[in-house]
Amino acid sequence: MSVLVTGGARSGKSSFAERLCMQRSSEAWYVATAQAYDDEMRERIRLHQNQRDEVGYLWHTVEEPLALPELITRMGESQTGSSAPTILVDCLTLWLTNVLLTHEQEPEQVVLDHMNALVTAIESYPGLLVLVTNEVGDGIVPEYALGRRYRDLAGILNQRVAAICREVFLVTVGIPMELKSKEYRL
């Protein structure tokens, strides 16, 4: 079962996703997609790791900035059914940033192909898969072409992942709201 947790920056979405995993399983794999390019990011990563260590929950951490679809597929194939490990991916929009910057000079279809591979991996994962993503469409229109391209691709990715997840939570000011159960259908 896949669960999407979205919200703005510093909304509490990662903390909620961690608590959700702790409530639903005895241990989980924490897949970090961030890359530490500067001291500030290294400090953020260190603080996140320390916070996870302090709660006494068994987290297995793996860093995967690019090959996320392949990692999810491998982890799903290693076990089947209810014995598949719980995975928390934090976060899809950082993964998309990594993919977009790696393929910035290539046609947009290359990035879309990576997104398609991720959606396929999510759909086929046999265990609990909790995915964190940023809601980037509520802000101003980015001034630069790459920023607009990123915002548009993030919107496409978030919509596609939300469509295949059983539960979708929007976290605002630390308060999670489950959206799928309240979805208005035409």
Short mmCIF file of N, CA and C in Angstrom, two decimals:
data_model
loop_
_atom_site.label_atom_id
_atom_site.label_comp_id
_atom_site.label_asym_id
_atom_site.label_seq_id
_atom_site.Cartn_x
_atom_site.Cartn_y
_atom_site.Cartn_z
N MET A 1 0.84 -1.18 0.00
CA MET A 1 0.00 0.00 0.00
C MET A 1 0.88 1.24 0.00
N SER A 2 0.58 2.18 -0.87
CA SER A 2 1.35 3.41 -0.97
C SER A 2 0.58 4.57 -0.35
N VAL A 3 1.34 5.44 0.33
CA VAL A 3 0.79 6.61 1.00
C VAL A 3 1.62 7.81 0.58
N LEU A 4 0.96 8.89 0.16
CA LEU A 4 1.65 10.12 -0.21
C LEU A 4 1.41 11.15 0.88
N VAL A 5 2.48 11.82 1.30
CA VAL A 5 2.39 12.89 2.29
C VAL A 5 2.97 14.14 1.65
N THR A 6 2.13 15.16 1.50
CA THR A 6 2.56 16.39 0.85
C THR A 6 2.29 17.58 1.75
N GLY A 7 2.89 18.69 1.40
CA GLY A 7 2.72 19.94 2.15
C GLY A 7 3.81 20.90 1.74
N GLY A 8 3.75 22.09 2.30
CA GLY A 8 4.76 23.10 2.00
C GLY A 8 6.04 22.86 2.78
N ALA A 9 7.01 23.71 2.54
CA ALA A 9 8.28 23.62 3.25
C ALA A 9 8.05 23.81 4.75
N ARG A 10 8.68 22.97 5.55
CA ARG A 10 8.63 23.03 7.01
C ARG A 10 7.20 22.91 7.56
N SER A 11 6.36 22.18 6.85
CA SER A 11 4.97 22.01 7.26
C SER A 11 4.76 20.91 8.28
N GLY A 12 5.78 20.04 8.47
CA GLY A 12 5.65 18.90 9.38
C GLY A 12 5.40 17.60 8.65
N LYS A 13 5.52 17.60 7.32
CA LYS A 13 5.20 16.40 6.55
C LYS A 13 6.16 15.25 6.82
N SER A 14 7.45 15.53 6.95
CA SER A 14 8.41 14.45 7.21
C SER A 14 8.19 13.84 8.59
N SER A 15 7.96 14.67 9.58
CA SER A 15 7.70 14.16 10.94
C SER A 15 6.45 13.31 10.96
N PHE A 16 5.41 13.76 10.27
CA PHE A 16 4.19 12.97 10.21
C PHE A 16 4.43 11.64 9.51
N ALA A 17 5.16 11.66 8.39
CA ALA A 17 5.44 10.43 7.65
C ALA A 17 6.22 9.44 8.52
N GLU A 18 7.17 9.94 9.29
CA GLU A 18 7.92 9.08 10.21
C GLU A 18 7.01 8.47 11.26
N ARG A 19 6.15 9.28 11.86
CA ARG A 19 5.21 8.77 12.88
C ARG A 19 4.26 7.74 12.28
N LEU A 20 3.83 7.96 11.04
CA LEU A 20 2.95 7.02 10.37
C LEU A 20 3.63 5.66 10.20
N CYS A 21 4.89 5.67 9.78
CA CYS A 21 5.64 4.41 9.65
C CYS A 21 5.78 3.73 11.01
N MET A 22 6.09 4.50 12.04
CA MET A 22 6.25 3.93 13.37
C MET A 22 4.95 3.32 13.89
N GLN A 23 3.84 3.91 13.52
CA GLN A 23 2.53 3.39 13.95
C GLN A 23 2.17 2.10 13.21
N ARG A 24 2.59 1.98 11.96
CA ARG A 24 2.13 0.88 11.12
C ARG A 24 3.11 -0.27 10.96
N SER A 25 4.35 -0.12 11.44
CA SER A 25 5.31 -1.22 11.31
C SER A 25 6.36 -1.12 12.41
N SER A 26 7.04 -2.23 12.64
CA SER A 26 8.03 -2.27 13.74
C SER A 26 9.40 -1.73 13.32
N GLU A 27 9.65 -1.61 12.04
CA GLU A 27 10.90 -1.05 11.52
C GLU A 27 10.66 -0.61 10.09
N ALA A 28 11.55 0.25 9.59
CA ALA A 28 11.38 0.76 8.23
C ALA A 28 12.72 1.17 7.63
N TRP A 29 12.74 1.20 6.31
CA TRP A 29 13.87 1.73 5.55
C TRP A 29 13.58 3.19 5.28
N TYR A 30 14.53 4.04 5.61
CA TYR A 30 14.43 5.48 5.35
C TYR A 30 15.28 5.77 4.12
N VAL A 31 14.65 6.06 3.01
CA VAL A 31 15.36 6.35 1.77
C VAL A 31 15.46 7.87 1.63
N ALA A 32 16.67 8.37 1.78
CA ALA A 32 16.93 9.81 1.69
C ALA A 32 17.40 10.15 0.29
N THR A 33 16.76 11.13 -0.32
CA THR A 33 17.11 11.51 -1.69
C THR A 33 17.95 12.78 -1.75
N ALA A 34 18.14 13.44 -0.61
CA ALA A 34 18.89 14.70 -0.58
C ALA A 34 20.37 14.45 -0.83
N GLN A 35 20.99 15.45 -1.42
CA GLN A 35 22.44 15.44 -1.59
C GLN A 35 23.01 16.63 -0.82
N ALA A 36 24.06 16.39 -0.07
CA ALA A 36 24.66 17.44 0.76
C ALA A 36 25.70 18.22 -0.03
N TYR A 37 25.25 19.31 -0.64
CA TYR A 37 26.15 20.11 -1.45
C TYR A 37 26.86 21.21 -0.66
N ASP A 38 26.35 21.52 0.53
CA ASP A 38 26.97 22.60 1.32
C ASP A 38 26.83 22.27 2.81
N ASP A 39 27.47 23.10 3.63
CA ASP A 39 27.47 22.87 5.08
C ASP A 39 26.07 22.92 5.68
N GLU A 40 25.25 23.84 5.19
CA GLU A 40 23.90 23.97 5.73
C GLU A 40 23.08 22.69 5.49
N MET A 41 23.22 22.13 4.29
CA MET A 41 22.48 20.90 3.98
C MET A 41 23.05 19.73 4.78
N ARG A 42 24.35 19.67 4.94
CA ARG A 42 24.95 18.60 5.76
C ARG A 42 24.43 18.68 7.20
N GLU A 43 24.27 19.89 7.72
CA GLU A 43 23.75 20.07 9.08
C GLU A 43 22.29 19.64 9.16
N ARG A 44 21.49 19.98 8.17
CA ARG A 44 20.08 19.55 8.14
C ARG A 44 19.97 18.03 8.15
N ILE A 45 20.80 17.38 7.34
CA ILE A 45 20.79 15.92 7.26
C ILE A 45 21.19 15.33 8.60
N ARG A 46 22.23 15.89 9.22
CA ARG A 46 22.68 15.40 10.53
C ARG A 46 21.58 15.54 11.58
N LEU A 47 20.90 16.67 11.60
CA LEU A 47 19.81 16.88 12.56
C LEU A 47 18.67 15.88 12.34
N HIS A 48 18.32 15.65 11.07
CA HIS A 48 17.27 14.67 10.74
C HIS A 48 17.66 13.29 11.25
N GLN A 49 18.90 12.89 11.00
CA GLN A 49 19.37 11.57 11.45
C GLN A 49 19.33 11.46 12.96
N ASN A 50 19.78 12.51 13.67
CA ASN A 50 19.76 12.49 15.13
C ASN A 50 18.35 12.39 15.68
N GLN A 51 17.41 13.12 15.08
CA GLN A 51 16.02 13.06 15.52
C GLN A 51 15.45 11.66 15.35
N ARG A 52 15.78 11.01 14.24
CA ARG A 52 15.28 9.65 14.03
C ARG A 52 15.89 8.69 15.05
N ASP A 53 17.18 8.86 15.33
CA ASP A 53 17.86 7.98 16.28
C ASP A 53 17.30 8.11 17.69
N GLU A 54 16.82 9.29 18.06
CA GLU A 54 16.36 9.55 19.43
C GLU A 54 15.04 8.88 19.77
N VAL A 55 14.25 8.50 18.80
CA VAL A 55 12.91 7.98 19.10
C VAL A 55 12.91 6.49 19.44
N GLY A 56 14.01 5.80 19.24
CA GLY A 56 14.08 4.39 19.59
C GLY A 56 13.40 3.46 18.61
N TYR A 57 13.15 3.92 17.41
CA TYR A 57 12.54 3.11 16.35
C TYR A 57 13.66 2.62 15.44
N LEU A 58 13.49 1.44 14.89
CA LEU A 58 14.54 0.85 14.06
C LEU A 58 14.43 1.36 12.62
N TRP A 59 15.26 2.36 12.29
CA TRP A 59 15.35 2.89 10.93
C TRP A 59 16.60 2.34 10.27
N HIS A 60 16.47 1.86 9.05
CA HIS A 60 17.61 1.48 8.22
C HIS A 60 17.69 2.58 7.15
N THR A 61 18.77 3.34 7.15
CA THR A 61 18.87 4.47 6.24
C THR A 61 19.70 4.13 5.02
N VAL A 62 19.20 4.53 3.86
CA VAL A 62 19.94 4.40 2.62
C VAL A 62 19.77 5.71 1.86
N GLU A 63 20.86 6.19 1.29
CA GLU A 63 20.82 7.41 0.48
C GLU A 63 20.75 7.03 -0.98
N GLU A 64 19.75 7.54 -1.67
CA GLU A 64 19.59 7.24 -3.10
C GLU A 64 19.05 8.47 -3.82
N PRO A 65 19.95 9.31 -4.35
CA PRO A 65 19.49 10.53 -4.99
C PRO A 65 18.93 10.37 -6.41
N LEU A 66 19.26 9.28 -7.10
CA LEU A 66 18.83 9.15 -8.50
C LEU A 66 18.11 7.85 -8.83
N ALA A 67 18.62 6.71 -8.41
CA ALA A 67 18.09 5.41 -8.83
C ALA A 67 16.96 4.94 -7.92
N LEU A 68 16.05 5.84 -7.58
CA LEU A 68 14.94 5.52 -6.68
C LEU A 68 14.00 4.45 -7.24
N PRO A 69 13.60 4.51 -8.51
CA PRO A 69 12.72 3.44 -9.03
C PRO A 69 13.36 2.06 -8.93
N GLU A 70 14.64 1.99 -9.25
CA GLU A 70 15.35 0.71 -9.20
C GLU A 70 15.45 0.20 -7.77
N LEU A 71 15.70 1.09 -6.81
CA LEU A 71 15.79 0.70 -5.41
C LEU A 71 14.46 0.15 -4.91
N ILE A 72 13.37 0.86 -5.19
CA ILE A 72 12.04 0.41 -4.76
C ILE A 72 11.73 -0.95 -5.38
N THR A 73 12.03 -1.11 -6.64
CA THR A 73 11.78 -2.39 -7.32
C THR A 73 12.57 -3.52 -6.67
N ARG A 74 13.86 -3.29 -6.44
CA ARG A 74 14.71 -4.32 -5.81
C ARG A 74 14.20 -4.68 -4.42
N MET A 75 13.81 -3.69 -3.64
CA MET A 75 13.33 -3.96 -2.28
C MET A 75 12.00 -4.72 -2.32
N GLY A 76 11.17 -4.44 -3.32
CA GLY A 76 9.91 -5.15 -3.46
C GLY A 76 10.09 -6.58 -3.92
N GLU A 77 11.11 -6.81 -4.72
CA GLU A 77 11.37 -8.16 -5.22
C GLU A 77 12.09 -9.03 -4.19
N SER A 78 12.74 -8.38 -3.21
CA SER A 78 13.49 -9.15 -2.21
C SER A 78 12.55 -9.88 -1.24
N GLN A 79 11.37 -9.37 -1.07
CA GLN A 79 10.36 -9.97 -0.20
C GLN A 79 9.02 -9.87 -0.93
N THR A 80 8.06 -10.64 -0.49
CA THR A 80 6.74 -10.54 -1.10
C THR A 80 5.67 -10.38 -0.03
N GLY A 81 4.57 -9.79 -0.44
CA GLY A 81 3.41 -9.67 0.43
C GLY A 81 3.67 -8.85 1.67
N SER A 82 3.12 -9.30 2.78
CA SER A 82 3.19 -8.54 4.01
C SER A 82 4.60 -8.50 4.59
N SER A 83 5.49 -9.34 4.10
CA SER A 83 6.84 -9.33 4.63
C SER A 83 7.76 -8.32 3.92
N ALA A 84 7.24 -7.64 2.90
CA ALA A 84 8.05 -6.62 2.23
C ALA A 84 8.33 -5.50 3.23
N PRO A 85 9.54 -4.97 3.22
CA PRO A 85 9.86 -3.94 4.22
C PRO A 85 9.07 -2.66 4.01
N THR A 86 8.80 -1.98 5.11
CA THR A 86 8.21 -0.65 5.04
C THR A 86 9.30 0.30 4.57
N ILE A 87 8.93 1.17 3.64
CA ILE A 87 9.87 2.16 3.10
C ILE A 87 9.28 3.55 3.26
N LEU A 88 10.10 4.48 3.73
CA LEU A 88 9.77 5.89 3.75
C LEU A 88 10.74 6.59 2.80
N VAL A 89 10.22 7.26 1.78
CA VAL A 89 11.04 8.01 0.83
C VAL A 89 10.88 9.49 1.15
N ASP A 90 11.99 10.15 1.45
CA ASP A 90 11.96 11.57 1.77
C ASP A 90 13.07 12.25 0.97
N CYS A 91 12.78 12.88 -0.16
CA CYS A 91 11.46 13.17 -0.67
C CYS A 91 11.47 13.11 -2.20
N LEU A 92 10.28 13.02 -2.77
CA LEU A 92 10.15 12.90 -4.23
C LEU A 92 10.59 14.15 -4.96
N THR A 93 10.32 15.32 -4.40
CA THR A 93 10.69 16.54 -5.11
C THR A 93 12.21 16.75 -5.11
N LEU A 94 12.91 16.31 -4.07
CA LEU A 94 14.38 16.34 -4.12
C LEU A 94 14.90 15.35 -5.16
N TRP A 95 14.27 14.17 -5.22
CA TRP A 95 14.64 13.20 -6.26
C TRP A 95 14.44 13.81 -7.65
N LEU A 96 13.30 14.47 -7.85
CA LEU A 96 13.02 15.10 -9.14
C LEU A 96 14.06 16.18 -9.46
N THR A 97 14.45 16.95 -8.46
CA THR A 97 15.50 17.95 -8.66
C THR A 97 16.78 17.30 -9.15
N ASN A 98 17.17 16.19 -8.51
CA ASN A 98 18.39 15.48 -8.90
C ASN A 98 18.30 14.98 -10.34
N VAL A 99 17.16 14.41 -10.69
CA VAL A 99 16.96 13.89 -12.05
C VAL A 99 16.98 15.04 -13.06
N LEU A 100 16.25 16.10 -12.75
CA LEU A 100 16.17 17.23 -13.67
C LEU A 100 17.54 17.87 -13.89
N LEU A 101 18.30 18.06 -12.84
CA LEU A 101 19.62 18.68 -12.99
C LEU A 101 20.59 17.75 -13.73
N THR A 102 20.45 16.45 -13.53
CA THR A 102 21.30 15.49 -14.25
C THR A 102 21.00 15.49 -15.74
N HIS A 103 19.73 15.72 -16.10
CA HIS A 103 19.29 15.66 -17.50
C HIS A 103 18.80 17.01 -18.01
N GLU A 104 19.32 18.08 -17.44
CA GLU A 104 18.85 19.43 -17.75
C GLU A 104 18.94 19.78 -19.23
N GLN A 105 19.97 19.31 -19.91
CA GLN A 105 20.17 19.66 -21.32
C GLN A 105 19.50 18.68 -22.28
N GLU A 106 18.84 17.67 -21.74
CA GLU A 106 18.20 16.66 -22.57
C GLU A 106 16.72 16.98 -22.75
N PRO A 107 16.06 16.36 -23.70
CA PRO A 107 14.62 16.60 -23.90
C PRO A 107 13.83 16.25 -22.64
N GLU A 108 12.74 16.95 -22.45
CA GLU A 108 11.91 16.73 -21.26
C GLU A 108 11.44 15.28 -21.14
N GLN A 109 11.31 14.60 -22.27
CA GLN A 109 10.85 13.21 -22.25
C GLN A 109 11.77 12.33 -21.42
N VAL A 110 13.04 12.65 -21.34
CA VAL A 110 13.98 11.86 -20.54
C VAL A 110 13.57 11.91 -19.07
N VAL A 111 13.24 13.09 -18.58
CA VAL A 111 12.78 13.23 -17.19
C VAL A 111 11.44 12.54 -17.02
N LEU A 112 10.55 12.69 -17.98
CA LEU A 112 9.25 12.02 -17.91
C LEU A 112 9.42 10.50 -17.88
N ASP A 113 10.39 9.97 -18.59
CA ASP A 113 10.65 8.52 -18.56
C ASP A 113 11.08 8.08 -17.16
N HIS A 114 11.90 8.88 -16.48
CA HIS A 114 12.30 8.57 -15.10
C HIS A 114 11.07 8.61 -14.18
N MET A 115 10.21 9.60 -14.40
CA MET A 115 8.99 9.68 -13.60
C MET A 115 8.10 8.47 -13.85
N ASN A 116 7.98 8.04 -15.10
CA ASN A 116 7.18 6.86 -15.43
C ASN A 116 7.72 5.62 -14.73
N ALA A 117 9.05 5.49 -14.71
CA ALA A 117 9.66 4.35 -14.03
C ALA A 117 9.37 4.38 -12.53
N LEU A 118 9.38 5.57 -11.95
CA LEU A 118 9.07 5.69 -10.52
C LEU A 118 7.62 5.31 -10.24
N VAL A 119 6.70 5.79 -11.05
CA VAL A 119 5.28 5.46 -10.86
C VAL A 119 5.07 3.95 -10.98
N THR A 120 5.71 3.33 -11.93
CA THR A 120 5.60 1.87 -12.10
C THR A 120 6.14 1.14 -10.87
N ALA A 121 7.27 1.60 -10.34
CA ALA A 121 7.85 0.97 -9.15
C ALA A 121 6.93 1.12 -7.94
N ILE A 122 6.34 2.30 -7.80
CA ILE A 122 5.41 2.54 -6.67
C ILE A 122 4.19 1.62 -6.80
N GLU A 123 3.62 1.55 -7.99
CA GLU A 123 2.43 0.72 -8.22
C GLU A 123 2.67 -0.74 -7.89
N SER A 124 3.88 -1.22 -8.15
CA SER A 124 4.14 -2.65 -7.98
C SER A 124 4.72 -3.01 -6.62
N TYR A 125 4.99 -2.02 -5.76
CA TYR A 125 5.60 -2.34 -4.47
C TYR A 125 4.59 -3.08 -3.59
N PRO A 126 4.96 -4.24 -3.05
CA PRO A 126 3.98 -5.06 -2.31
C PRO A 126 3.81 -4.70 -0.84
N GLY A 127 4.62 -3.81 -0.30
CA GLY A 127 4.52 -3.47 1.11
C GLY A 127 4.07 -2.03 1.32
N LEU A 128 4.24 -1.56 2.55
CA LEU A 128 3.90 -0.17 2.87
C LEU A 128 5.01 0.74 2.35
N LEU A 129 4.62 1.70 1.54
CA LEU A 129 5.53 2.66 0.93
C LEU A 129 4.99 4.05 1.22
N VAL A 130 5.70 4.81 2.04
CA VAL A 130 5.29 6.16 2.41
C VAL A 130 6.20 7.14 1.68
N LEU A 131 5.59 8.02 0.91
CA LEU A 131 6.33 8.94 0.04
C LEU A 131 6.06 10.38 0.46
N VAL A 132 7.13 11.12 0.72
CA VAL A 132 7.01 12.53 1.08
C VAL A 132 7.31 13.36 -0.16
N THR A 133 6.54 14.42 -0.36
CA THR A 133 6.77 15.32 -1.48
C THR A 133 6.38 16.74 -1.07
N ASN A 134 6.94 17.71 -1.75
CA ASN A 134 6.61 19.11 -1.49
C ASN A 134 5.51 19.56 -2.44
N GLU A 135 4.59 20.33 -1.91
CA GLU A 135 3.58 20.97 -2.75
C GLU A 135 4.19 22.28 -3.22
N VAL A 136 4.61 22.33 -4.48
CA VAL A 136 5.32 23.50 -4.99
C VAL A 136 4.44 24.40 -5.85
N GLY A 137 3.22 24.02 -6.09
CA GLY A 137 2.37 24.79 -7.00
C GLY A 137 1.60 25.93 -6.34
N ASP A 138 1.73 26.11 -5.04
CA ASP A 138 0.97 27.16 -4.36
C ASP A 138 1.68 28.50 -4.33
N GLY A 139 2.93 28.54 -4.77
CA GLY A 139 3.72 29.76 -4.69
C GLY A 139 3.62 30.58 -5.96
N ILE A 140 4.52 31.54 -6.04
CA ILE A 140 4.57 32.40 -7.22
C ILE A 140 5.16 31.64 -8.40
N VAL A 141 4.93 32.16 -9.59
CA VAL A 141 5.50 31.55 -10.79
C VAL A 141 7.00 31.86 -10.79
N PRO A 142 7.85 30.82 -10.87
CA PRO A 142 9.29 31.07 -10.87
C PRO A 142 9.71 31.98 -12.02
N GLU A 143 10.72 32.80 -11.76
CA GLU A 143 11.20 33.77 -12.73
C GLU A 143 11.96 33.12 -13.88
N TYR A 144 12.65 32.01 -13.60
CA TYR A 144 13.53 31.40 -14.59
C TYR A 144 12.90 30.15 -15.21
N ALA A 145 13.30 29.87 -16.44
CA ALA A 145 12.72 28.75 -17.19
C ALA A 145 12.92 27.42 -16.47
N LEU A 146 14.10 27.17 -15.91
CA LEU A 146 14.34 25.91 -15.21
C LEU A 146 13.43 25.78 -13.99
N GLY A 147 13.20 26.87 -13.28
CA GLY A 147 12.29 26.85 -12.13
C GLY A 147 10.86 26.55 -12.55
N ARG A 148 10.42 27.13 -13.65
CA ARG A 148 9.06 26.86 -14.15
C ARG A 148 8.96 25.42 -14.62
N ARG A 149 10.00 24.92 -15.27
CA ARG A 149 10.00 23.52 -15.73
C ARG A 149 9.92 22.58 -14.53
N TYR A 150 10.71 22.87 -13.49
CA TYR A 150 10.69 22.06 -12.27
C TYR A 150 9.30 22.08 -11.62
N ARG A 151 8.73 23.26 -11.46
CA ARG A 151 7.40 23.38 -10.85
C ARG A 151 6.36 22.58 -11.62
N ASP A 152 6.40 22.67 -12.93
CA ASP A 152 5.44 21.94 -13.75
C ASP A 152 5.63 20.43 -13.64
N LEU A 153 6.89 19.98 -13.70
CA LEU A 153 7.16 18.55 -13.57
C LEU A 153 6.80 18.03 -12.18
N ALA A 154 7.07 18.82 -11.15
CA ALA A 154 6.70 18.41 -9.79
C ALA A 154 5.18 18.27 -9.67
N GLY A 155 4.45 19.17 -10.28
CA GLY A 155 3.00 19.07 -10.27
C GLY A 155 2.51 17.82 -10.96
N ILE A 156 3.11 17.50 -12.10
CA ILE A 156 2.75 16.27 -12.83
C ILE A 156 3.07 15.05 -12.00
N LEU A 157 4.28 15.01 -11.43
CA LEU A 157 4.69 13.86 -10.60
C LEU A 157 3.76 13.70 -9.41
N ASN A 158 3.49 14.76 -8.70
CA ASN A 158 2.64 14.67 -7.52
C ASN A 158 1.23 14.19 -7.86
N GLN A 159 0.67 14.67 -8.96
CA GLN A 159 -0.66 14.22 -9.37
C GLN A 159 -0.66 12.74 -9.73
N ARG A 160 0.36 12.31 -10.45
CA ARG A 160 0.42 10.90 -10.86
C ARG A 160 0.59 9.98 -9.66
N VAL A 161 1.46 10.37 -8.72
CA VAL A 161 1.67 9.54 -7.54
C VAL A 161 0.42 9.55 -6.66
N ALA A 162 -0.20 10.69 -6.48
CA ALA A 162 -1.42 10.77 -5.67
C ALA A 162 -2.51 9.88 -6.24
N ALA A 163 -2.60 9.79 -7.55
CA ALA A 163 -3.64 8.99 -8.20
C ALA A 163 -3.50 7.51 -7.88
N ILE A 164 -2.28 7.03 -7.63
CA ILE A 164 -2.08 5.59 -7.41
C ILE A 164 -1.93 5.24 -5.93
N CYS A 165 -1.87 6.24 -5.07
CA CYS A 165 -1.73 5.97 -3.63
C CYS A 165 -3.11 5.76 -2.99
N ARG A 166 -3.15 4.85 -2.02
CA ARG A 166 -4.40 4.58 -1.32
C ARG A 166 -4.77 5.74 -0.40
N GLU A 167 -3.77 6.34 0.23
CA GLU A 167 -4.00 7.48 1.12
C GLU A 167 -3.11 8.62 0.68
N VAL A 168 -3.66 9.84 0.77
CA VAL A 168 -2.89 11.06 0.47
C VAL A 168 -3.15 12.04 1.61
N PHE A 169 -2.08 12.45 2.26
CA PHE A 169 -2.18 13.40 3.37
C PHE A 169 -1.59 14.73 2.96
N LEU A 170 -2.29 15.81 3.28
CA LEU A 170 -1.78 17.16 3.15
C LEU A 170 -1.48 17.63 4.56
N VAL A 171 -0.23 18.04 4.81
CA VAL A 171 0.17 18.51 6.13
C VAL A 171 0.39 20.01 6.05
N THR A 172 -0.35 20.74 6.88
CA THR A 172 -0.24 22.18 6.97
C THR A 172 -0.11 22.56 8.43
N VAL A 173 0.86 23.38 8.76
CA VAL A 173 1.17 23.80 10.13
C VAL A 173 1.18 22.61 11.10
N GLY A 174 1.71 21.50 10.63
CA GLY A 174 1.83 20.31 11.46
C GLY A 174 0.58 19.48 11.60
N ILE A 175 -0.48 19.85 10.91
CA ILE A 175 -1.76 19.14 11.02
C ILE A 175 -2.00 18.35 9.74
N PRO A 176 -2.03 17.01 9.83
CA PRO A 176 -2.29 16.20 8.63
C PRO A 176 -3.78 16.04 8.36
N MET A 177 -4.13 16.16 7.10
CA MET A 177 -5.51 15.93 6.65
C MET A 177 -5.46 14.88 5.55
N GLU A 178 -6.25 13.81 5.68
CA GLU A 178 -6.29 12.77 4.66
C GLU A 178 -7.24 13.23 3.56
N LEU A 179 -6.76 13.27 2.32
CA LEU A 179 -7.53 13.84 1.22
C LEU A 179 -8.34 12.84 0.41
N LYS A 180 -7.86 11.63 0.24
CA LYS A 180 -8.55 10.67 -0.63
C LYS A 180 -9.96 10.37 -0.12
N SER A 181 -10.12 10.27 1.20
CA SER A 181 -11.44 9.96 1.74
C SER A 181 -12.41 11.12 1.58
N LYS A 182 -11.89 12.31 1.30
CA LYS A 182 -12.73 13.50 1.15
C LYS A 182 -12.80 13.94 -0.30
N GLU A 183 -12.23 13.14 -1.20
CA GLU A 183 -12.15 13.51 -2.60
C GLU A 183 -13.54 13.64 -3.22
N TYR A 184 -13.76 14.72 -3.91
CA TYR A 184 -15.00 14.94 -4.64
C TYR A 184 -14.83 14.37 -6.04
N ARG A 185 -15.70 13.49 -6.43
CA ARG A 185 -15.58 12.84 -7.74
C ARG A 185 -16.68 13.36 -8.67
N LEU A 186 -16.27 13.70 -9.85
CA LEU A 186 -17.24 14.14 -10.87
C LEU A 186 -17.78 12.95 -11.63
#
